[in-house]
């Protein structure tokens, strides 16, 4: 059908090459150039549908009045833009697209990074799905669009209709900030909100479904013609998917659980191999593995004791109303290690506790934030003497225990039906108690080979090997940040990709902390890995980090960039990723003779071209 449309646009019909008589040709040649895109698409779909139904296209089948009426009902065009770091908004945007198309709307779906901001002026209906990271930051693939919209170059958008779905985490101060910013800015530019922004917490499914309902309700136009067209577009986003997902995880068998650090290390990193056999779950290097953990049994016990509850008491486990023991609920269903403002507000309402109400008094936000920071449910129930609150009322206020995402450290080509994760245990003391990372310590202390873990694959389109196997890659991944690069190398080895590759790796000590050392050395020996520079920060008097090694190799690194290398950064977001970016900019200035502005532009273009990708946490 698309070919037909193209033909209409570019060709003048001739009697010799068409089945029409002279009169029909003249009519068509008068009509076709006058049609708008949406009218051509509608007409094309309409004729195809008539043919499909074996109805002859005759003048009696298409009276002029009917055509005029149905052209009015041509599908609305909707632009769906997503800004996604870990893939949630990407997945939701695809789902929304399918639902909009099923309602007969014509949808153009795009990552914000791939969208030409100047074309915003021609958009009629804009739906934005965007997440927020760290201290209120936009996802990497949303930055350019975000900056454009907030700059002086942003156009007036008086004719634009829009709505925003914001994903975030209520335990962070700048909850859903990026979504809020887009929402506010679009309004400032004159756009009309067709349905209010919805902010979603970690467990976003219900809120997202509500927003879908609202925006689809506001936009949808039911018409035969529109449905015909949508049938074509819908196939573009169809995917063969496993039945297992974030909301229906696969119970996967653990094959291996090994320690990667040598004796005497301060670090404790596990290499976990998991079987995906029978799941039909597929992944690519750069994707993440979602694992549903269990809370620490001792913390569960202490909370139950502190509240004077009984472990066997029946409580509600989920929104379906399923029941289970309190112990089961706190182990596997609810989050007990993170406090959020909404939780404290709801508990204050439920208990009328004076202390909690005082914590929520306006103007004391900083105090509330500092109390929440690093404390868990046990602290809260002890500090505010919440003993006696009925268990079921209490747990119904808790957030669902979310899965943890780990960058996959295996290539499925090298390990079919398996997935590997590289997980560092989080253990520390705070506010007078030992604290444990929920998933990392569950995996380190309580999961052995043969056990089952609920898992799913989270696609990450923002961290992918170059399509061209000849393209050089530079991988910067200290600590557990090295995980996806093991997958990259496994993939490049299996596919015999000829492109050069360069790893910058670092951790505290060479002897005890060189994760996957034997594999790196083998890949280096075999030529799968071209170059490796390591920085062991605590083996020398002066700290050395990956960015120091980058700086020492600045000339060659710049040459790789000029040859079109893709740069990947994985690991700590707060310090490392920031310092690495500063170093990249410094190298561009120093070796490329660029001004600071030109260097920033160079990196920004690399980001838009997907040549600078980050998986940072
Ligand atoms: P780290 O990033 O903590 O440490 C790796 C190496 O990076 C160390 O040599 C460290 O040196 C060094 N380093 C410290 N600061 C910088 C800097 N500004 N620039 C460059 N290098 C630096 O590795 P981890 O894998 O432990 O942690 C990575 C991230 O993952 C952190 O954000 C952490 O919170 C998070 N995390 C991930 C877990 C997982 O399993 N995936 C579990 C726990 C945490 P030195 O220590 O000597 O300063």
XYZ file of C-alpha atoms and ligand atoms in Angstrom:
665
model
C 0.000 0.000 0.000
C 2.854 2.413 0.772
C 4.173 1.916 -2.757
C 0.797 2.896 -4.084
C 0.842 6.109 -2.101
C 4.341 6.944 -3.314
C 3.164 6.322 -6.866
C 0.306 8.785 -6.453
C 2.578 11.459 -5.147
C 5.235 11.253 -7.799
C 3.495 10.161 -11.000
C 0.979 11.701 -13.284
C -1.310 8.927 -14.465
C -1.250 8.200 -18.207
C -3.836 6.254 -20.203
C -1.091 4.011 -21.583
C 0.146 2.685 -18.249
C -3.089 2.462 -16.288
C -6.356 0.513 -16.390
C -8.417 3.759 -16.393
C -10.172 5.480 -19.280
C -9.376 9.068 -20.283
C -12.186 10.571 -18.217
C -11.189 8.660 -15.093
C -7.558 9.620 -15.579
C -8.494 13.292 -15.748
C -10.585 13.016 -12.621
C -7.827 11.205 -10.720
C -5.149 13.613 -11.868
C -7.285 16.492 -10.620
C -7.992 14.798 -7.295
C -4.704 13.147 -6.284
C -2.400 16.198 -6.143
C -4.955 17.976 -3.969
C -4.965 15.287 -1.276
C -3.259 15.748 2.083
C -1.070 12.892 3.369
C -3.750 11.685 5.757
C -6.338 11.672 2.965
C -4.076 9.653 0.643
C -3.381 7.159 3.427
C -7.076 6.910 4.186
C -7.999 6.413 0.546
C -5.306 3.829 0.067
C -6.497 1.869 3.094
C -10.101 2.219 1.982
C -9.442 0.775 -1.474
C -7.361 -2.055 -0.036
C -10.148 -2.906 2.382
C -12.713 -2.921 -0.429
C -10.537 -5.259 -2.412
C -9.995 -7.493 0.622
C -13.778 -7.751 1.007
C -14.031 -8.627 -2.737
C -16.269 -5.605 -3.313
C -15.814 -4.060 -6.702
C -14.776 -0.433 -6.585
C -17.626 1.131 -8.452
C -19.146 4.540 -8.384
C -22.146 3.103 -6.565
C -19.854 1.640 -3.848
C -18.253 5.017 -3.173
C -20.740 7.815 -3.444
C -19.064 11.211 -3.230
C -20.940 12.186 -0.093
C -19.717 9.083 1.718
C -16.152 9.727 0.696
C -16.388 13.273 1.964
C -17.830 12.056 5.256
C -15.193 9.421 5.804
C -12.307 11.682 4.825
C -13.450 13.835 7.738
C -12.827 10.781 9.919
C -9.252 10.279 8.704
C -7.144 9.042 11.603
C -5.675 11.538 13.990
C -1.933 11.652 13.923
C -0.175 11.190 17.227
C 3.514 11.492 17.986
C 4.698 9.330 20.872
C 8.110 10.300 22.243
C 9.912 8.428 24.969
C 12.973 9.226 27.066
C 14.239 6.056 28.657
C 17.388 5.043 30.519
C 16.612 1.498 31.552
C 13.957 0.685 28.946
C 10.704 1.047 30.919
C 9.447 4.098 29.016
C 10.561 2.533 25.752
C 8.474 -0.568 26.447
C 5.486 1.464 27.634
C 5.673 3.684 24.544
C 5.565 0.647 22.251
C 2.581 -0.718 24.149
C 0.798 2.634 23.950
C 1.490 2.788 20.215
C -0.164 -0.584 19.684
C -3.191 0.474 21.731
C -3.538 3.802 19.915
C -3.265 2.094 16.549
C -5.870 -0.442 17.564
C -8.163 2.555 18.127
C -7.529 3.753 14.595
C -4.963 6.452 15.291
C -1.916 6.988 13.139
C 1.103 6.913 15.412
C 4.657 7.996 14.941
C 6.820 6.480 17.699
C 10.322 7.705 18.424
C 12.989 7.933 21.099
C 13.464 11.604 22.007
C 17.063 11.329 20.883
C 15.972 10.316 17.369
C 13.325 13.021 17.025
C 14.175 16.206 15.120
C 13.118 18.928 17.572
C 12.374 21.389 14.759
C 9.612 19.144 13.441
C 7.722 19.703 16.697
C 5.971 22.654 15.047
C 4.140 20.299 12.697
C 3.034 17.843 15.383
C -0.636 17.955 16.331
C -0.802 15.523 19.216
C 2.198 14.730 21.371
C 2.392 12.063 24.057
C 5.549 12.036 26.164
C 6.710 9.157 28.346
C 9.855 9.985 30.289
C 11.721 8.796 33.343
C 13.900 10.673 35.837
C 17.261 9.574 37.167
C 19.612 10.424 40.014
C 19.185 13.996 41.165
C 16.322 14.862 38.821
C 18.268 14.150 35.633
C 16.767 13.386 32.229
C 17.654 10.031 30.621
C 20.590 10.259 28.191
C 18.398 9.872 25.122
C 16.159 12.739 26.268
C 18.836 15.337 26.995
C 19.041 16.985 23.556
C 15.264 17.286 23.209
C 14.962 18.491 26.809
C 17.580 21.177 26.254
C 16.020 22.279 22.964
C 12.586 22.610 24.514
C 13.974 24.608 27.432
C 16.062 26.876 25.192
C 15.190 30.130 23.462
C 14.994 28.200 20.175
C 11.868 26.366 21.310
C 8.954 27.340 19.023
C 5.496 28.544 20.012
C 3.287 25.463 20.210
C -0.200 26.971 20.220
C -1.650 24.245 18.034
C -0.136 21.313 19.890
C -2.134 18.969 22.128
C -0.077 17.014 24.638
C 0.071 14.852 27.722
C 2.957 13.531 29.821
C 3.519 10.259 31.651
C 6.369 10.625 34.150
C 8.206 7.661 35.665
C 10.208 8.027 38.860
C 10.802 6.849 42.393
C 9.199 8.518 45.431
C 12.260 7.738 47.540
C 14.182 10.357 45.533
C 13.931 14.070 46.228
C 13.358 15.100 42.605
C 10.593 12.613 41.979
C 9.526 12.544 38.292
C 11.266 15.895 37.780
C 11.958 15.427 34.061
C 8.305 14.628 33.336
C 7.200 17.615 35.435
C 9.594 19.875 33.522
C 8.309 18.732 30.123
C 4.717 19.163 31.264
C 5.316 22.698 32.515
C 7.416 23.776 29.552
C 4.951 22.545 26.920
C 2.224 24.528 28.649
C 4.455 27.621 28.734
C 4.990 27.270 24.995
C 1.252 27.411 24.434
C 0.447 23.722 24.012
C -2.900 22.408 25.276
C -2.953 19.566 27.813
C -5.450 16.920 26.681
C -5.149 14.942 29.873
C -3.299 15.656 33.140
C 0.242 14.409 33.693
C 0.435 11.224 35.720
C 3.479 10.595 37.914
C 4.360 6.950 38.486
C 6.324 5.414 41.318
C 8.561 2.328 40.902
C 5.519 0.079 40.625
C 4.182 1.989 37.645
C 1.813 -0.438 35.895
C -1.522 0.745 37.303
C -0.781 4.460 36.998
C 0.527 3.999 33.465
C -2.612 2.030 32.534
C -4.757 4.870 33.891
C -2.863 7.426 31.779
C -3.197 5.189 28.704
C -6.946 5.080 29.281
C -7.178 8.843 29.602
C -5.070 9.784 26.590
C -6.585 7.129 24.347
C -10.033 8.306 25.417
C -9.145 11.899 24.559
C -7.638 11.089 21.190
C -9.382 8.141 19.688
C -11.691 8.404 16.706
C -13.483 5.238 15.743
C -13.889 4.910 12.004
C -13.809 2.072 9.512
C -11.285 3.871 7.391
C -9.015 4.589 10.323
C -9.075 0.990 11.427
C -7.998 -0.147 7.972
C -4.979 2.136 8.117
C -4.097 1.209 11.645
C -4.034 -2.454 10.748
C -1.042 -1.735 8.563
C 0.874 0.346 11.068
C 0.292 -2.025 13.938
C 2.399 -4.696 12.319
C 5.439 -2.405 12.511
C 5.674 -2.788 16.246
C 4.624 -6.400 16.567
C 7.229 -8.471 18.356
C 7.567 -12.101 19.136
C 7.905 -12.015 22.864
C 8.377 -14.582 25.558
C 5.388 -15.045 27.840
C 7.730 -14.008 30.680
C 8.173 -10.383 31.587
C 8.544 -7.970 34.495
C 4.965 -8.660 35.515
C 5.253 -12.399 34.903
C 8.847 -13.386 35.748
C 10.374 -16.709 34.777
C 11.359 -19.034 37.625
C 14.916 -19.629 36.482
C 17.333 -22.167 37.886
C 20.645 -20.886 39.236
C 23.493 -22.860 37.653
C 26.503 -21.277 39.368
C 27.117 -18.731 42.064
C 30.834 -17.948 42.334
C 32.895 -15.348 44.137
C 35.038 -13.280 41.783
C 37.253 -11.602 44.381
C 40.391 -13.073 45.859
C 40.833 -13.693 49.578
C 41.554 -10.507 51.509
C 39.600 -8.219 49.189
C 37.359 -5.521 50.655
C 34.950 -6.279 47.833
C 32.591 -9.188 47.399
C 31.429 -9.723 43.823
C 29.388 -12.716 42.698
C 29.260 -14.181 39.224
C 25.832 -15.762 38.829
C 24.893 -18.062 35.959
C 21.208 -18.623 35.379
C 19.416 -21.006 33.034
C 16.807 -19.527 30.697
C 15.973 -22.883 29.185
C 12.307 -23.233 28.334
C 11.572 -19.536 28.822
C 11.990 -18.297 25.253
C 13.574 -15.211 26.820
C 15.982 -13.546 24.399
C 18.549 -10.860 25.069
C 21.354 -8.953 23.410
C 24.567 -7.582 24.866
C 23.742 -4.360 26.706
C 20.374 -5.614 28.001
C 19.718 -6.056 31.710
C 18.487 -8.914 33.829
C 15.684 -8.152 36.277
C 15.813 -10.256 39.451
C 13.094 -10.281 42.107
C 14.905 -10.624 45.426
C 13.766 -11.534 48.925
C 14.178 -9.264 51.901
C 16.592 -10.227 54.654
C 14.799 -12.728 56.975
C 16.317 -11.115 60.072
C 14.973 -7.680 59.160
C 11.527 -9.219 58.568
C 11.652 -10.926 61.945
C 12.724 -7.739 63.720
C 9.914 -5.701 62.173
C 7.322 -8.325 63.139
C 8.719 -8.381 66.708
C 8.845 -4.607 66.986
C 5.204 -4.334 65.879
C 4.002 -7.134 68.140
C 2.561 -9.003 65.142
C 2.478 -12.744 64.508
C 4.436 -14.222 61.583
C 1.501 -16.450 60.592
C -1.168 -13.730 60.530
C -2.876 -13.591 57.137
C -2.484 -10.371 55.169
C -3.156 -9.182 51.625
C -0.222 -9.885 49.316
C -1.143 -7.943 46.195
C -3.762 -5.934 44.348
C -5.602 -9.142 43.343
C -6.393 -9.608 47.012
C -4.417 -12.860 47.394
C -3.674 -13.691 51.022
C -0.557 -15.056 52.632
C 1.289 -15.047 55.929
C 2.752 -11.805 57.195
C 6.215 -13.345 57.047
C 5.744 -14.305 53.392
C 4.400 -10.831 52.608
C 7.373 -9.028 54.141
C 9.921 -11.441 52.672
C 8.749 -11.516 49.072
C 6.011 -8.994 48.351
C 6.670 -5.638 50.004
C 9.503 -3.158 50.152
C 10.769 -2.725 53.711
C 14.211 -1.173 53.242
C 13.251 2.180 51.712
C 11.156 4.957 53.239
C 9.243 7.425 51.102
C 7.306 10.601 51.845
C 3.986 9.145 50.571
C 4.410 6.171 52.942
C 5.014 8.455 55.916
C 2.031 10.595 54.946
C -0.251 7.575 54.747
C 1.047 6.139 58.011
C 0.546 9.502 59.701
C -3.063 9.471 58.499
C -3.622 5.845 59.554
C -2.097 6.183 63.015
C -2.613 9.888 63.804
C 0.906 9.632 65.251
C 1.963 13.066 66.530
C 5.660 12.518 65.765
C 4.984 11.524 62.166
C 2.661 14.479 61.689
C 5.337 16.775 63.034
C 7.853 15.314 60.553
C 5.459 16.277 57.763
C 4.893 19.891 58.802
C 5.363 22.266 55.860
C 8.772 23.894 55.770
C 10.543 20.902 57.326
C 11.148 19.041 54.052
C 14.897 18.981 54.595
C 14.478 17.301 57.984
C 12.105 14.731 56.490
C 14.551 14.046 53.657
C 17.443 13.565 56.024
C 15.371 11.218 58.221
C 14.272 9.104 55.249
C 17.775 8.902 53.845
C 19.384 5.534 54.696
C 16.655 4.432 57.117
C 14.265 1.503 56.740
C 10.908 0.349 58.058
C 12.401 -1.029 61.284
C 13.850 2.401 62.093
C 10.495 4.023 61.423
C 8.390 1.689 63.555
C 10.894 1.898 66.423
C 11.572 5.647 66.259
C 7.878 6.532 66.092
C 6.592 3.727 68.343
C 4.125 2.404 65.808
C 3.574 -0.883 67.662
C -0.010 -2.049 67.585
C -1.042 -0.821 64.127
C -2.994 -3.708 62.525
C -0.681 -5.676 60.199
C -2.997 -5.750 57.192
C -3.654 -1.984 57.303
C 0.065 -1.380 57.595
C 1.278 -3.623 54.788
C -1.365 -2.340 52.390
C 0.505 1.008 52.465
C 3.862 -0.505 51.473
C 5.275 -0.407 47.954
C 5.612 -3.636 46.032
C 9.118 -5.103 46.296
C 10.686 -4.074 42.986
C 13.064 -6.181 40.915
C 16.728 -5.178 40.714
C 18.324 -4.726 37.317
C 21.818 -5.973 36.527
C 23.688 -5.387 33.278
C 23.951 -8.805 31.682
C 27.550 -10.057 31.563
C 27.127 -12.859 29.021
C 26.547 -13.119 25.299
C 23.706 -15.496 24.469
C 25.679 -16.554 21.407
C 28.497 -17.723 23.660
C 26.153 -19.164 26.315
C 22.879 -20.249 24.683
C 19.965 -20.587 27.118
C 21.980 -18.923 29.881
C 22.286 -15.453 31.298
C 25.077 -14.221 33.599
C 25.055 -11.384 36.115
C 27.889 -9.708 38.024
C 26.697 -8.534 41.405
C 28.611 -6.719 44.129
C 27.318 -7.197 47.669
C 26.255 -4.059 49.460
C 26.880 -4.209 53.215
C 27.397 -1.212 55.453
C 26.595 0.178 58.859
C 24.300 3.156 59.299
C 22.301 4.640 62.160
C 23.769 2.047 64.517
C 22.789 -1.066 62.556
C 24.177 -3.333 59.836
C 22.416 -2.760 56.524
C 22.294 -5.067 53.517
C 21.572 -4.521 49.845
C 18.339 -6.450 49.335
C 19.175 -8.327 46.150
C 22.972 -8.396 46.258
C 23.075 -9.928 49.744
C 20.180 -12.265 49.005
C 22.213 -13.589 46.063
C 25.468 -13.694 48.012
C 24.190 -15.293 51.225
C 21.053 -17.242 50.480
C 21.042 -18.413 46.860
C 22.919 -21.529 45.742
C 23.097 -23.520 42.513
C 19.826 -25.385 42.004
C 17.670 -22.645 43.566
C 15.083 -20.809 41.507
C 15.013 -17.033 40.977
C 12.175 -14.994 39.405
C 13.811 -13.185 36.475
C 13.008 -11.266 33.290
C 14.909 -9.479 30.542
C 14.887 -5.710 30.315
C 15.860 -4.548 26.861
C 18.197 -1.567 26.760
C 18.263 0.003 23.310
C 20.538 2.734 24.677
C 23.491 0.417 25.160
C 24.055 -1.591 22.032
C 27.078 -2.702 20.036
C 27.465 -0.831 16.724
C 25.524 -2.407 13.870
C 28.671 -2.436 11.776
C 30.991 -5.145 13.210
C 33.974 -3.210 11.858
C 33.312 -0.152 14.006
C 35.888 0.299 16.779
C 34.565 0.338 20.346
C 35.978 1.931 23.496
C 34.632 0.413 26.715
C 35.051 2.190 30.052
C 33.838 0.091 32.956
C 35.451 0.118 36.376
C 34.176 -2.280 39.065
C 30.939 -4.045 38.205
C 30.688 -1.632 35.279
C 32.766 -4.166 33.372
C 29.812 -6.591 33.211
C 28.269 -5.634 29.839
C 31.698 -5.528 28.240
C 32.176 -9.221 28.965
C 28.948 -9.657 26.971
C 30.255 -7.365 24.203
C 33.489 -9.335 23.890
C 31.695 -12.685 23.986
C 29.449 -11.471 21.174
C 32.282 -10.062 19.080
C 34.229 -13.294 19.526
C 31.283 -15.461 18.469
C 30.423 -13.282 15.480
C 34.106 -12.831 14.580
C 33.585 -9.097 14.374
C 36.718 -7.497 12.963
C 36.318 -4.078 14.665
C 38.981 -2.908 17.126
C 38.104 -2.812 20.828
C 39.670 -1.074 23.820
C 38.843 -1.691 27.481
C 39.503 0.701 30.362
C 39.000 -1.192 33.575
C 39.736 -0.437 37.191
C 39.099 -1.571 40.713
C 40.871 -1.357 44.038
C 43.574 -4.075 43.860
C 45.085 -6.016 40.975
C 45.587 -9.228 42.961
C 42.097 -9.552 44.429
C 39.734 -7.433 42.348
C 40.524 -7.995 38.668
C 37.096 -9.280 37.616
C 37.254 -11.885 34.807
C 41.012 -11.341 34.478
C 41.652 -14.646 32.695
C 38.964 -13.937 30.096
C 40.280 -10.449 29.338
C 43.767 -11.780 28.919
C 42.600 -14.550 26.641
C 40.615 -12.100 24.493
C 43.640 -9.815 24.381
C 45.837 -12.738 23.335
C 43.350 -13.848 20.661
C 42.955 -10.337 19.296
C 39.234 -10.165 20.126
C 40.236 -7.330 22.471
C 42.740 -4.985 20.846
C 43.866 -2.966 23.835
C 43.365 -2.910 27.607
C 44.341 -0.280 30.147
C 43.802 -0.916 33.828
C 43.803 1.342 36.895
C 44.025 -0.302 40.307
C 43.235 2.555 42.603
C 44.664 1.270 45.871
C 47.848 -0.462 44.760
C 49.840 2.761 44.701
C 50.245 5.733 47.013
C 48.390 7.951 44.620
C 44.938 6.897 43.366
C 44.702 6.022 39.720
C 41.355 5.777 38.011
C 40.251 4.811 34.506
C 40.099 8.457 33.427
C 43.801 8.848 34.260
C 44.550 5.999 31.847
C 42.360 7.672 29.241
C 44.266 10.907 29.681
C 47.620 9.115 29.369
C 46.398 7.698 26.040
C 44.703 10.870 24.881
C 46.225 11.041 21.386
C 45.355 7.479 20.467
C 41.940 7.739 22.053
C 41.211 10.848 19.999
C 42.330 9.017 16.858
C 39.908 6.194 17.618
C 37.129 8.770 18.040
C 38.030 10.309 14.698
C 37.872 6.843 13.142
C 34.261 6.622 14.326
C 34.699 4.578 17.511
C 31.673 4.117 19.761
C 32.291 4.948 23.427
C 30.532 3.017 26.182
C 30.593 3.909 29.879
C 29.180 1.602 32.530
C 29.256 1.769 36.342
C 28.997 4.407 39.035
C 26.926 7.403 37.944
C 27.646 9.937 40.646
C 31.419 10.231 40.421
C 33.000 7.955 37.813
C 30.694 8.642 34.853
C 30.900 12.370 35.477
C 34.700 12.365 35.732
C 35.026 10.183 32.627
C 32.874 12.629 30.664
C 34.986 15.571 31.855
C 38.087 13.682 30.700
C 36.572 12.920 27.298
C 35.832 16.613 26.853
C 39.363 17.528 27.935
C 40.806 15.069 25.397
C 38.660 16.557 22.633
C 39.893 20.046 23.508
C 43.514 19.024 23.881
C 43.908 16.658 20.932
C 41.277 18.085 18.601
C 42.105 21.732 19.327
C 38.417 22.337 20.096
C 36.966 25.076 22.278
C 35.013 23.855 25.345
C 31.755 24.588 23.476
C 32.892 22.709 20.366
C 34.023 19.741 22.464
C 30.626 19.630 24.193
C 28.951 19.785 20.770
C 31.201 16.951 19.492
C 30.138 14.743 22.409
C 26.506 15.739 22.038
C 26.570 14.777 18.354
C 28.207 11.477 19.317
C 25.356 10.934 21.778
C 22.731 11.658 19.122
C 24.459 9.276 16.727
C 24.455 6.646 19.498
C 28.233 6.707 19.499
C 28.396 7.709 23.162
C 26.257 5.408 25.293
C 26.090 5.052 29.061
C 24.665 2.469 31.416
C 25.267 4.143 34.745
C 23.703 3.581 38.142
P 33.210 1.307 42.209
O 32.819 2.262 41.166
O 32.833 1.604 43.604
O 34.782 1.041 42.212
C 35.483 0.637 41.056
C 36.768 1.413 40.944
O 36.440 2.750 40.596
C 37.561 1.464 42.240
O 38.904 1.315 41.939
C 37.286 2.851 42.742
O 38.369 3.378 43.488
C 37.212 3.591 41.452
N 36.633 4.931 41.560
C 36.159 5.590 42.643
N 35.802 6.848 42.314
C 36.058 6.989 41.005
C 35.925 8.066 40.105
N 35.438 9.250 40.485
N 36.284 7.869 38.833
C 36.773 6.684 38.409
N 36.946 5.628 39.230
C 36.585 5.782 40.506
O 32.715 -0.107 41.730
P 31.417 -0.905 42.122
O 31.256 -1.901 41.082
O 31.537 -1.371 43.528
O 30.282 0.150 42.088
C 29.825 0.726 40.863
C 28.481 1.319 41.099
O 27.610 0.269 41.307
C 28.365 2.215 42.288
O 27.480 3.265 41.954
C 27.727 1.342 43.298
O 26.932 2.091 44.168
C 26.858 0.462 42.457
N 26.654 -0.867 42.976
C 26.410 -1.862 42.101
C 26.209 -3.121 42.537
C 26.039 -4.198 41.550
O 26.039 -5.317 41.951
N 25.929 -3.933 40.297
C 26.172 -3.462 43.944
C 26.568 -2.404 44.740
C 26.771 -1.165 44.268
P 38.353 3.611 45.070
O 37.343 2.704 45.643
O 39.750 3.246 45.468
O 38.095 5.066 45.265
